[in-house]
Short mmCIF file of C-alpha atoms in Angstrom, two decimals:
data_model
loop_
_atom_site.label_atom_id
_atom_site.label_comp_id
_atom_site.label_asym_id
_atom_site.label_seq_id
_atom_site.Cartn_x
_atom_site.Cartn_y
_atom_site.Cartn_z
CA UNK A 1 9.12 231.35 -107.92
CA UNK A 2 10.13 227.70 -107.91
CA UNK A 3 10.85 225.91 -104.64
CA UNK A 4 13.40 223.14 -104.25
CA UNK A 5 10.70 220.49 -104.62
CA UNK A 6 10.30 221.59 -108.21
CA UNK A 7 14.01 221.25 -108.97
CA UNK A 8 13.68 218.17 -111.15
CA UNK A 9 10.89 219.72 -113.24
CA UNK A 10 12.84 222.97 -113.44
CA UNK A 11 15.86 221.34 -115.05
CA UNK A 12 13.66 219.74 -117.72
CA UNK A 13 11.48 222.77 -118.45
CA UNK A 14 14.06 225.53 -118.42
CA UNK A 15 16.61 223.91 -120.70
CA UNK A 16 18.60 227.11 -121.07
CA UNK A 17 22.12 226.53 -122.29
CA UNK A 18 23.41 229.56 -120.42
CA UNK A 19 22.00 228.57 -117.02
CA UNK A 20 24.52 225.80 -116.16
CA UNK A 21 27.43 228.09 -117.01
CA UNK A 22 26.04 231.01 -115.01
CA UNK A 23 25.17 228.81 -112.05
CA UNK A 24 28.61 227.20 -112.03
CA UNK A 25 30.14 230.66 -111.84
CA UNK A 26 27.83 231.58 -108.95
CA UNK A 27 28.73 228.40 -107.08
CA UNK A 28 32.42 229.28 -107.13
CA UNK A 29 31.69 232.54 -105.27
CA UNK A 30 32.10 232.47 -101.52
CA UNK A 31 31.71 233.99 -98.06
CA UNK A 32 33.14 232.44 -94.90
CA UNK A 33 36.65 231.17 -95.75
CA UNK A 34 35.31 230.95 -99.29
CA UNK A 35 33.14 228.25 -97.66
CA UNK A 36 36.34 226.37 -97.89
CA UNK A 37 35.39 229.95 -93.65
CA UNK A 38 46.30 218.09 -89.97
CA UNK A 39 47.65 214.46 -90.46
CA UNK A 40 50.60 212.31 -89.57
CA UNK A 41 53.22 212.22 -92.30
CA UNK A 42 56.88 211.34 -92.31
CA UNK A 43 59.35 214.12 -92.84
CA UNK A 44 60.91 214.40 -96.24
CA UNK A 45 61.13 216.50 -99.35
CA UNK A 46 58.80 216.05 -102.31
CA UNK A 47 59.38 218.14 -105.43
CA UNK A 48 61.77 220.27 -103.39
CA UNK A 49 59.16 221.12 -100.74
CA UNK A 50 59.41 220.08 -97.10
CA UNK A 51 56.51 218.26 -95.46
CA UNK A 52 55.72 218.34 -91.76
CA UNK A 53 57.07 215.61 -89.53
CA UNK A 54 53.92 215.11 -87.50
CA UNK A 55 54.92 212.16 -85.34
CA UNK A 56 53.41 212.87 -81.93
CA UNK A 57 54.02 213.30 -79.11
CA UNK A 58 57.60 214.56 -79.25
CA UNK A 59 60.17 212.25 -77.67
CA UNK A 60 63.36 213.06 -75.86
CA UNK A 61 64.38 216.03 -73.73
CA UNK A 62 62.53 219.18 -74.86
CA UNK A 63 65.50 221.31 -73.90
CA UNK A 64 67.66 219.31 -76.31
CA UNK A 65 65.11 219.29 -79.14
CA UNK A 66 64.07 222.93 -78.85
CA UNK A 67 67.30 224.90 -78.83
CA UNK A 68 66.14 227.75 -81.08
CA UNK A 69 64.28 230.99 -80.40
CA UNK A 70 61.28 231.18 -78.06
CA UNK A 71 58.27 232.24 -80.11
CA UNK A 72 54.66 233.13 -79.30
CA UNK A 73 51.88 232.48 -81.80
CA UNK A 74 48.62 234.27 -81.08
CA UNK A 75 45.68 232.43 -82.63
CA UNK A 76 45.18 228.69 -83.14
CA UNK A 77 43.49 228.74 -86.52
CA UNK A 78 44.95 227.25 -89.68
CA UNK A 79 47.56 229.98 -90.19
CA UNK A 80 48.79 230.03 -86.61
CA UNK A 81 48.98 226.26 -86.25
CA UNK A 82 50.79 225.92 -89.57
CA UNK A 83 53.40 228.46 -88.52
CA UNK A 84 53.75 226.90 -85.07
CA UNK A 85 54.16 223.43 -86.53
CA UNK A 86 56.91 224.43 -88.97
CA UNK A 87 58.78 226.48 -86.37
CA UNK A 88 58.60 223.68 -83.81
CA UNK A 89 60.02 221.18 -86.26
CA UNK A 90 62.92 223.53 -86.97
CA UNK A 91 63.88 223.63 -83.29
CA UNK A 92 62.01 226.69 -82.02
CA UNK A 93 60.23 226.62 -78.68
CA UNK A 94 56.70 227.71 -79.59
CA UNK A 95 53.66 228.50 -77.45
CA UNK A 96 50.29 229.03 -79.14
CA UNK A 97 47.66 231.15 -77.40
CA UNK A 98 43.96 231.09 -78.27
CA UNK A 99 40.94 232.52 -76.50
CA UNK A 100 38.70 229.68 -77.69
CA UNK A 101 38.04 226.38 -75.97
CA UNK A 102 39.49 224.36 -78.85
CA UNK A 103 41.94 225.16 -81.64
CA UNK A 104 40.48 225.77 -85.08
CA UNK A 105 39.23 229.34 -85.36
CA UNK A 106 36.72 229.46 -88.21
CA UNK A 107 37.46 225.79 -88.95
CA UNK A 108 35.27 224.90 -86.00
CA UNK A 109 32.26 222.71 -85.34
CA UNK A 110 29.43 222.51 -82.84
CA UNK A 111 28.20 219.25 -81.32
CA UNK A 112 24.87 218.69 -79.61
CA UNK A 113 23.15 215.38 -78.73
CA UNK A 114 22.86 213.46 -82.04
CA UNK A 115 23.64 216.66 -83.98
CA UNK A 116 26.82 218.06 -85.54
CA UNK A 117 27.33 221.30 -87.44
CA UNK A 118 30.27 222.83 -89.30
CA UNK A 119 29.09 226.37 -88.64
CA UNK A 120 32.18 228.15 -89.95
CA UNK A 121 34.31 226.92 -92.83
CA UNK A 122 32.24 224.53 -94.95
CA UNK A 123 34.89 222.86 -97.11
CA UNK A 124 38.27 223.61 -98.65
CA UNK A 125 40.15 223.05 -101.88
CA UNK A 126 43.84 222.56 -102.65
CA UNK A 127 45.57 224.13 -105.65
CA UNK A 128 49.08 225.07 -104.48
CA UNK A 129 51.39 222.05 -104.49
CA UNK A 130 52.70 222.84 -101.02
CA UNK A 131 49.19 222.59 -99.63
CA UNK A 132 48.25 219.62 -101.79
CA UNK A 133 51.08 217.56 -100.32
CA UNK A 134 49.69 217.97 -96.83
CA UNK A 135 46.06 217.49 -97.82
CA UNK A 136 46.98 214.21 -99.50
CA UNK A 137 48.70 213.05 -96.32
CA UNK A 138 45.76 214.14 -94.16
CA UNK A 139 43.45 212.17 -96.42
CA UNK A 140 45.61 209.05 -96.03
CA UNK A 141 45.52 209.52 -92.25
CA UNK A 142 41.72 209.76 -92.22
CA UNK A 143 41.69 213.34 -90.96
CA UNK A 144 40.02 214.69 -94.10
CA UNK A 145 37.88 213.20 -96.83
CA UNK A 146 36.71 214.26 -100.26
CA UNK A 147 33.20 215.65 -100.27
CA UNK A 148 31.16 214.96 -103.39
CA UNK A 149 27.83 216.32 -102.19
CA UNK A 150 25.16 217.30 -104.68
CA UNK A 151 25.61 221.02 -105.31
CA UNK A 152 23.23 223.63 -106.62
CA UNK A 153 23.09 227.36 -107.23
CA UNK A 154 20.13 229.66 -106.80
CA UNK A 155 19.49 233.00 -108.50
CA UNK A 156 16.19 234.87 -108.05
CA UNK A 157 14.66 231.89 -106.29
CA UNK A 158 15.47 229.45 -109.09
CA UNK A 159 17.67 226.45 -108.26
CA UNK A 160 19.84 224.53 -110.71
CA UNK A 161 22.16 221.62 -110.07
CA UNK A 162 25.84 222.37 -110.68
CA UNK A 163 28.60 219.99 -111.70
CA UNK A 164 32.30 220.79 -111.92
CA UNK A 165 35.68 219.10 -111.60
CA UNK A 166 36.70 220.82 -108.36
CA UNK A 167 37.81 218.45 -105.58
CA UNK A 168 36.46 219.60 -102.23
CA UNK A 169 37.59 218.37 -98.81
CA UNK A 170 36.08 218.36 -95.33
CA UNK A 171 37.48 217.39 -91.96
CA UNK A 172 36.41 214.01 -90.54
CA UNK A 173 34.34 213.60 -88.46
CA UNK A 174 34.14 217.39 -88.21
CA UNK A 175 35.89 220.37 -89.78
CA UNK A 176 37.70 221.09 -86.52
CA UNK A 177 39.47 217.72 -86.79
CA UNK A 178 42.02 219.26 -89.14
CA UNK A 179 43.07 221.86 -86.59
CA UNK A 180 43.02 219.36 -83.73
CA UNK A 181 45.41 217.12 -85.63
CA UNK A 182 47.78 219.98 -86.44
CA UNK A 183 47.78 221.00 -82.78
CA UNK A 184 48.82 217.58 -81.47
CA UNK A 185 52.17 217.75 -79.74
CA UNK A 186 52.22 221.56 -79.74
CA UNK A 187 52.02 223.73 -76.64
CA UNK A 188 48.56 225.23 -77.22
CA UNK A 189 47.12 227.38 -74.43
CA UNK A 190 43.33 227.52 -74.96
CA UNK A 191 40.87 229.72 -73.03
CA UNK A 192 43.78 232.16 -72.89
CA UNK A 193 43.49 235.59 -74.48
CA UNK A 194 46.52 237.79 -75.06
CA UNK A 195 45.54 241.27 -73.92
CA UNK A 196 48.76 243.22 -74.50
CA UNK A 197 52.26 243.09 -75.96
CA UNK A 198 55.23 244.99 -74.60
CA UNK A 199 58.64 245.17 -76.25
CA UNK A 200 61.38 245.53 -73.69
CA UNK A 201 65.08 244.78 -73.91
CA UNK A 202 65.48 242.10 -76.58
CA UNK A 203 62.22 240.25 -75.99
CA UNK A 204 58.45 240.61 -76.11
CA UNK A 205 56.42 240.39 -72.90
CA UNK A 206 52.89 238.98 -73.28
CA UNK A 207 50.12 239.63 -70.79
CA UNK A 208 47.32 237.07 -70.96
CA UNK A 209 44.09 236.22 -69.15
CA UNK A 210 44.95 232.60 -68.47
CA UNK A 211 48.66 232.18 -67.76
CA UNK A 212 51.54 233.99 -66.13
CA UNK A 213 53.22 236.63 -68.33
CA UNK A 214 55.77 235.17 -70.70
CA UNK A 215 58.76 236.50 -72.61
CA UNK A 216 59.46 235.64 -76.23
CA UNK A 217 62.07 236.34 -78.88
CA UNK A 218 59.40 236.87 -81.55
CA UNK A 219 55.62 237.15 -81.80
CA UNK A 220 53.41 235.93 -84.65
CA UNK A 221 49.81 237.15 -84.68
CA UNK A 222 47.31 235.04 -86.61
CA UNK A 223 43.93 236.45 -85.59
CA UNK A 224 41.51 238.54 -87.70
CA UNK A 225 42.91 241.92 -88.75
CA UNK A 226 40.94 244.11 -86.28
CA UNK A 227 42.06 241.94 -83.37
CA UNK A 228 45.64 241.96 -84.64
CA UNK A 229 45.53 245.75 -84.99
CA UNK A 230 44.45 246.08 -81.36
CA UNK A 231 47.57 244.19 -80.23
CA UNK A 232 50.16 245.82 -82.50
CA UNK A 233 52.21 248.65 -80.97
CA UNK A 234 51.95 251.93 -82.88
CA UNK A 235 55.61 251.76 -83.88
CA UNK A 236 55.32 248.59 -85.99
CA UNK A 237 56.13 249.32 -89.64
CA UNK A 238 53.09 247.61 -91.17
CA UNK A 239 50.58 248.63 -88.51
CA UNK A 240 48.63 251.06 -90.69
CA UNK A 241 48.03 248.39 -93.32
CA UNK A 242 46.54 246.04 -90.74
CA UNK A 243 44.40 248.76 -89.20
CA UNK A 244 43.03 249.69 -92.62
CA UNK A 245 41.83 246.20 -93.54
CA UNK A 246 38.07 245.57 -93.38
CA UNK A 247 36.61 242.23 -92.32
CA UNK A 248 33.11 241.06 -93.24
CA UNK A 249 30.66 239.53 -90.78
CA UNK A 250 28.50 236.45 -91.23
CA UNK A 251 25.47 235.27 -89.28
CA UNK A 252 25.30 231.46 -89.21
CA UNK A 253 22.20 229.42 -88.37
CA UNK A 254 22.34 225.76 -87.32
CA UNK A 255 19.01 224.00 -87.84
CA UNK A 256 18.06 220.33 -87.44
CA UNK A 257 14.92 218.59 -88.73
CA UNK A 258 13.32 215.27 -87.80
CA UNK A 259 12.24 214.54 -91.36
CA UNK A 260 13.83 214.46 -94.80
CA UNK A 261 13.30 217.86 -96.43
CA UNK A 262 13.80 216.29 -99.87
CA UNK A 263 15.50 219.34 -101.32
CA UNK A 264 17.34 217.47 -104.05
CA UNK A 265 20.83 218.78 -103.18
CA UNK A 266 23.30 218.90 -100.29
CA UNK A 267 24.59 222.47 -100.65
CA UNK A 268 23.79 225.59 -102.61
CA UNK A 269 25.19 229.04 -103.25
CA UNK A 270 22.47 231.68 -103.33
CA UNK A 271 22.33 235.18 -104.79
CA UNK A 272 19.77 237.93 -104.37
CA UNK A 273 18.71 236.72 -100.91
CA UNK A 274 19.58 237.29 -97.24
CA UNK A 275 21.20 233.85 -97.41
CA UNK A 276 24.31 233.21 -99.48
CA UNK A 277 24.97 229.56 -98.60
CA UNK A 278 23.02 226.55 -97.30
CA UNK A 279 24.54 223.13 -96.60
CA UNK A 280 23.34 219.80 -95.25
CA UNK A 281 25.97 218.77 -92.71
CA UNK A 282 24.83 215.23 -91.98
CA UNK A 283 25.56 214.26 -95.59
CA UNK A 284 29.26 215.05 -95.23
CA UNK A 285 31.65 212.10 -94.75
CA UNK A 286 31.83 210.75 -91.21
CA UNK A 287 28.75 212.58 -89.94
CA UNK A 288 25.83 210.97 -88.14
CA UNK A 289 22.52 212.12 -86.70
CA UNK A 290 19.44 213.99 -87.84
CA UNK A 291 19.18 216.17 -90.92
CA UNK A 292 21.31 219.22 -90.07
CA UNK A 293 21.57 222.41 -92.14
CA UNK A 294 24.01 225.29 -91.81
CA UNK A 295 22.76 228.60 -93.22
CA UNK A 296 25.12 231.53 -93.88
CA UNK A 297 23.80 235.05 -94.35
CA UNK A 298 25.35 237.34 -96.95
CA UNK A 299 27.99 239.89 -95.89
CA UNK A 300 25.64 242.83 -96.57
CA UNK A 301 22.75 241.31 -94.65
CA UNK A 302 25.02 240.31 -91.76
CA UNK A 303 26.49 243.81 -91.56
CA UNK A 304 23.05 245.42 -91.50
CA UNK A 305 21.81 243.06 -88.76
CA UNK A 306 25.08 242.58 -86.89
CA UNK A 307 23.87 243.82 -83.49
CA UNK A 308 20.29 242.61 -83.86
CA UNK A 309 18.76 240.27 -81.29
CA UNK A 310 19.85 236.69 -81.89
CA UNK A 311 16.30 235.33 -81.86
CA UNK A 312 15.14 237.90 -84.40
CA UNK A 313 18.05 237.07 -86.70
CA UNK A 314 17.25 233.37 -86.37
CA UNK A 315 13.60 233.91 -87.28
CA UNK A 316 14.40 236.01 -90.34
CA UNK A 317 17.02 233.66 -91.76
CA UNK A 318 14.93 230.54 -91.10
CA UNK A 319 12.03 232.22 -92.90
CA UNK A 320 14.31 232.95 -95.86
CA UNK A 321 15.45 229.31 -95.95
CA UNK A 322 11.92 227.92 -95.73
CA UNK A 323 10.69 230.28 -98.45
CA UNK A 324 13.51 229.27 -100.79
CA UNK A 325 12.97 225.58 -100.08
CA UNK A 326 9.19 225.67 -100.32
CA UNK A 327 8.79 224.52 -96.72
CA UNK A 328 5.55 226.10 -95.56
CA UNK A 329 4.65 223.71 -92.74
CA UNK A 330 8.02 222.54 -91.47
CA UNK A 331 9.86 223.78 -88.39
CA UNK A 332 13.26 222.68 -87.05
CA UNK A 333 13.46 220.58 -83.92
CA UNK A 334 16.69 222.37 -82.99
CA UNK A 335 18.08 225.76 -83.95
CA UNK A 336 21.03 227.91 -82.86
CA UNK A 337 22.61 231.10 -84.20
CA UNK A 338 26.26 232.14 -84.25
CA UNK A 339 27.64 235.54 -85.19
CA UNK A 340 30.99 235.52 -86.94
CA UNK A 341 32.01 239.15 -86.51
CA UNK A 342 35.18 238.64 -88.56
CA UNK A 343 34.23 235.97 -91.09
CA UNK A 344 36.27 236.96 -94.14
CA UNK A 345 38.33 239.88 -95.47
CA UNK A 346 36.56 242.33 -97.77
CA UNK A 347 39.83 242.48 -99.71
CA UNK A 348 42.89 240.39 -98.80
CA UNK A 349 46.29 242.10 -98.70
CA UNK A 350 47.79 239.44 -101.01
CA UNK A 351 51.25 239.96 -99.49
CA UNK A 352 51.11 236.51 -97.97
CA UNK A 353 52.23 237.81 -94.57
CA UNK A 354 53.66 240.93 -92.92
CA UNK A 355 56.91 240.81 -90.95
CA UNK A 356 58.96 243.48 -89.19
CA UNK A 357 62.44 241.94 -88.79
CA UNK A 358 63.72 244.73 -86.56
CA UNK A 359 60.84 244.37 -84.11
CA UNK A 360 60.61 240.58 -84.55
CA UNK A 361 56.85 240.60 -84.96
CA UNK A 362 54.64 239.46 -87.83
CA UNK A 363 51.05 238.75 -88.83
CA UNK A 364 49.53 236.02 -90.97
CA UNK A 365 46.12 234.70 -91.92
CA UNK A 366 43.78 234.31 -94.84
CA UNK A 367 43.38 238.10 -94.88
CA UNK A 368 47.09 238.40 -95.70
CA UNK A 369 46.99 235.94 -98.60
CA UNK A 370 43.58 234.85 -99.94
CA UNK A 371 40.25 234.14 -98.17
CA UNK A 372 40.50 230.36 -98.20
CA UNK A 373 41.80 227.62 -95.93
CA UNK A 374 44.65 227.18 -98.39
CA UNK A 375 45.41 230.90 -98.15
CA UNK A 376 45.62 230.69 -94.36
CA UNK A 377 47.92 227.66 -94.55
CA UNK A 378 50.27 229.30 -97.04
CA UNK A 379 50.31 232.55 -95.07
CA UNK A 380 51.35 230.78 -91.88
CA UNK A 381 53.97 228.75 -93.75
CA UNK A 382 55.48 231.82 -95.45
CA UNK A 383 55.68 233.82 -92.23
CA UNK A 384 57.34 230.93 -90.41
CA UNK A 385 59.94 230.72 -93.17
CA UNK A 386 60.71 234.43 -92.69
CA UNK A 387 61.13 233.96 -88.96
CA UNK A 388 63.50 231.05 -89.55
CA UNK A 389 65.50 233.08 -92.06
CA UNK A 390 65.99 235.94 -89.61
CA UNK A 391 66.25 234.23 -86.24
CA UNK A 392 67.59 230.70 -86.74
#
């Protein structure tokens, strides 16, 4: 088996015409948010599509600006923030609830002294014109940047460099920056978990762990399907579809090294191994610090070791990384593990969103559309449009 140190010799010796094609196909495969796991623009219409007006903070009397329905959004990931942003700009009074310390969901990052890791979503792409318009504006605002890292693919322990025409983006200086920018000016209640929903009279009553109970004209749920299912009342029309959706787990390892590993690439998709993705974070735009690698385990491996001791998982996945990379005498100076219990949908619903107009409740997320950042954005946008059509 060839290690990464032999990558240059491998490309010369192998010379197989089929390998680049096969490896390019492997590299397009994905796990957390398709490894894909928001900026200031002026309002206006481009090609018939409305862009966000993201001037912040809002000015004027909130009671005058927000004269529409009172809406709760549960979950401050890409889908929830997108929906909240569009609804707010159309005059709705929106409160976003999230149990995390910062908005972002799987578009999150971890910071330690001189170290930074995108341990969830690794990058994203933009194909739909609605999403492209916003990504272009975020890029102009310095919230995101194109990432042209050296990419490779690995099958059966053999690495090959991969080149394609896909434009990939990352948040700057961290992936979570995108969500933080979208959340500016919104009422986002962090460290606040919604524990129950109760429909009474003409409104929804929310019970949370961090704030007083609130009443809302409509509720939008943008958390992973199992968590959404736990909140949905049994009477909701689409409840069975949400309860039947399976989410895949992903163990993530964050490892830093005090020397250059000289692997010859910045990221690689891997098949036939406990690991499915490895990425050097400090080579992404806007990052600083030591050499930092994020390792993602495959869905099957993560499922089989989901409840295993964190230290044991760390040891096994580090060993897999070192074996692949040919690192027999190197150990990280820093290592942490994170378990994403709901990393990606096994199969997305592809409806875009689910909405019960009679009950005034809906769900959105990448699992409703497609397992990518773009899918989450479009899902939140589409659900918000339905709410506006029925309530405003």
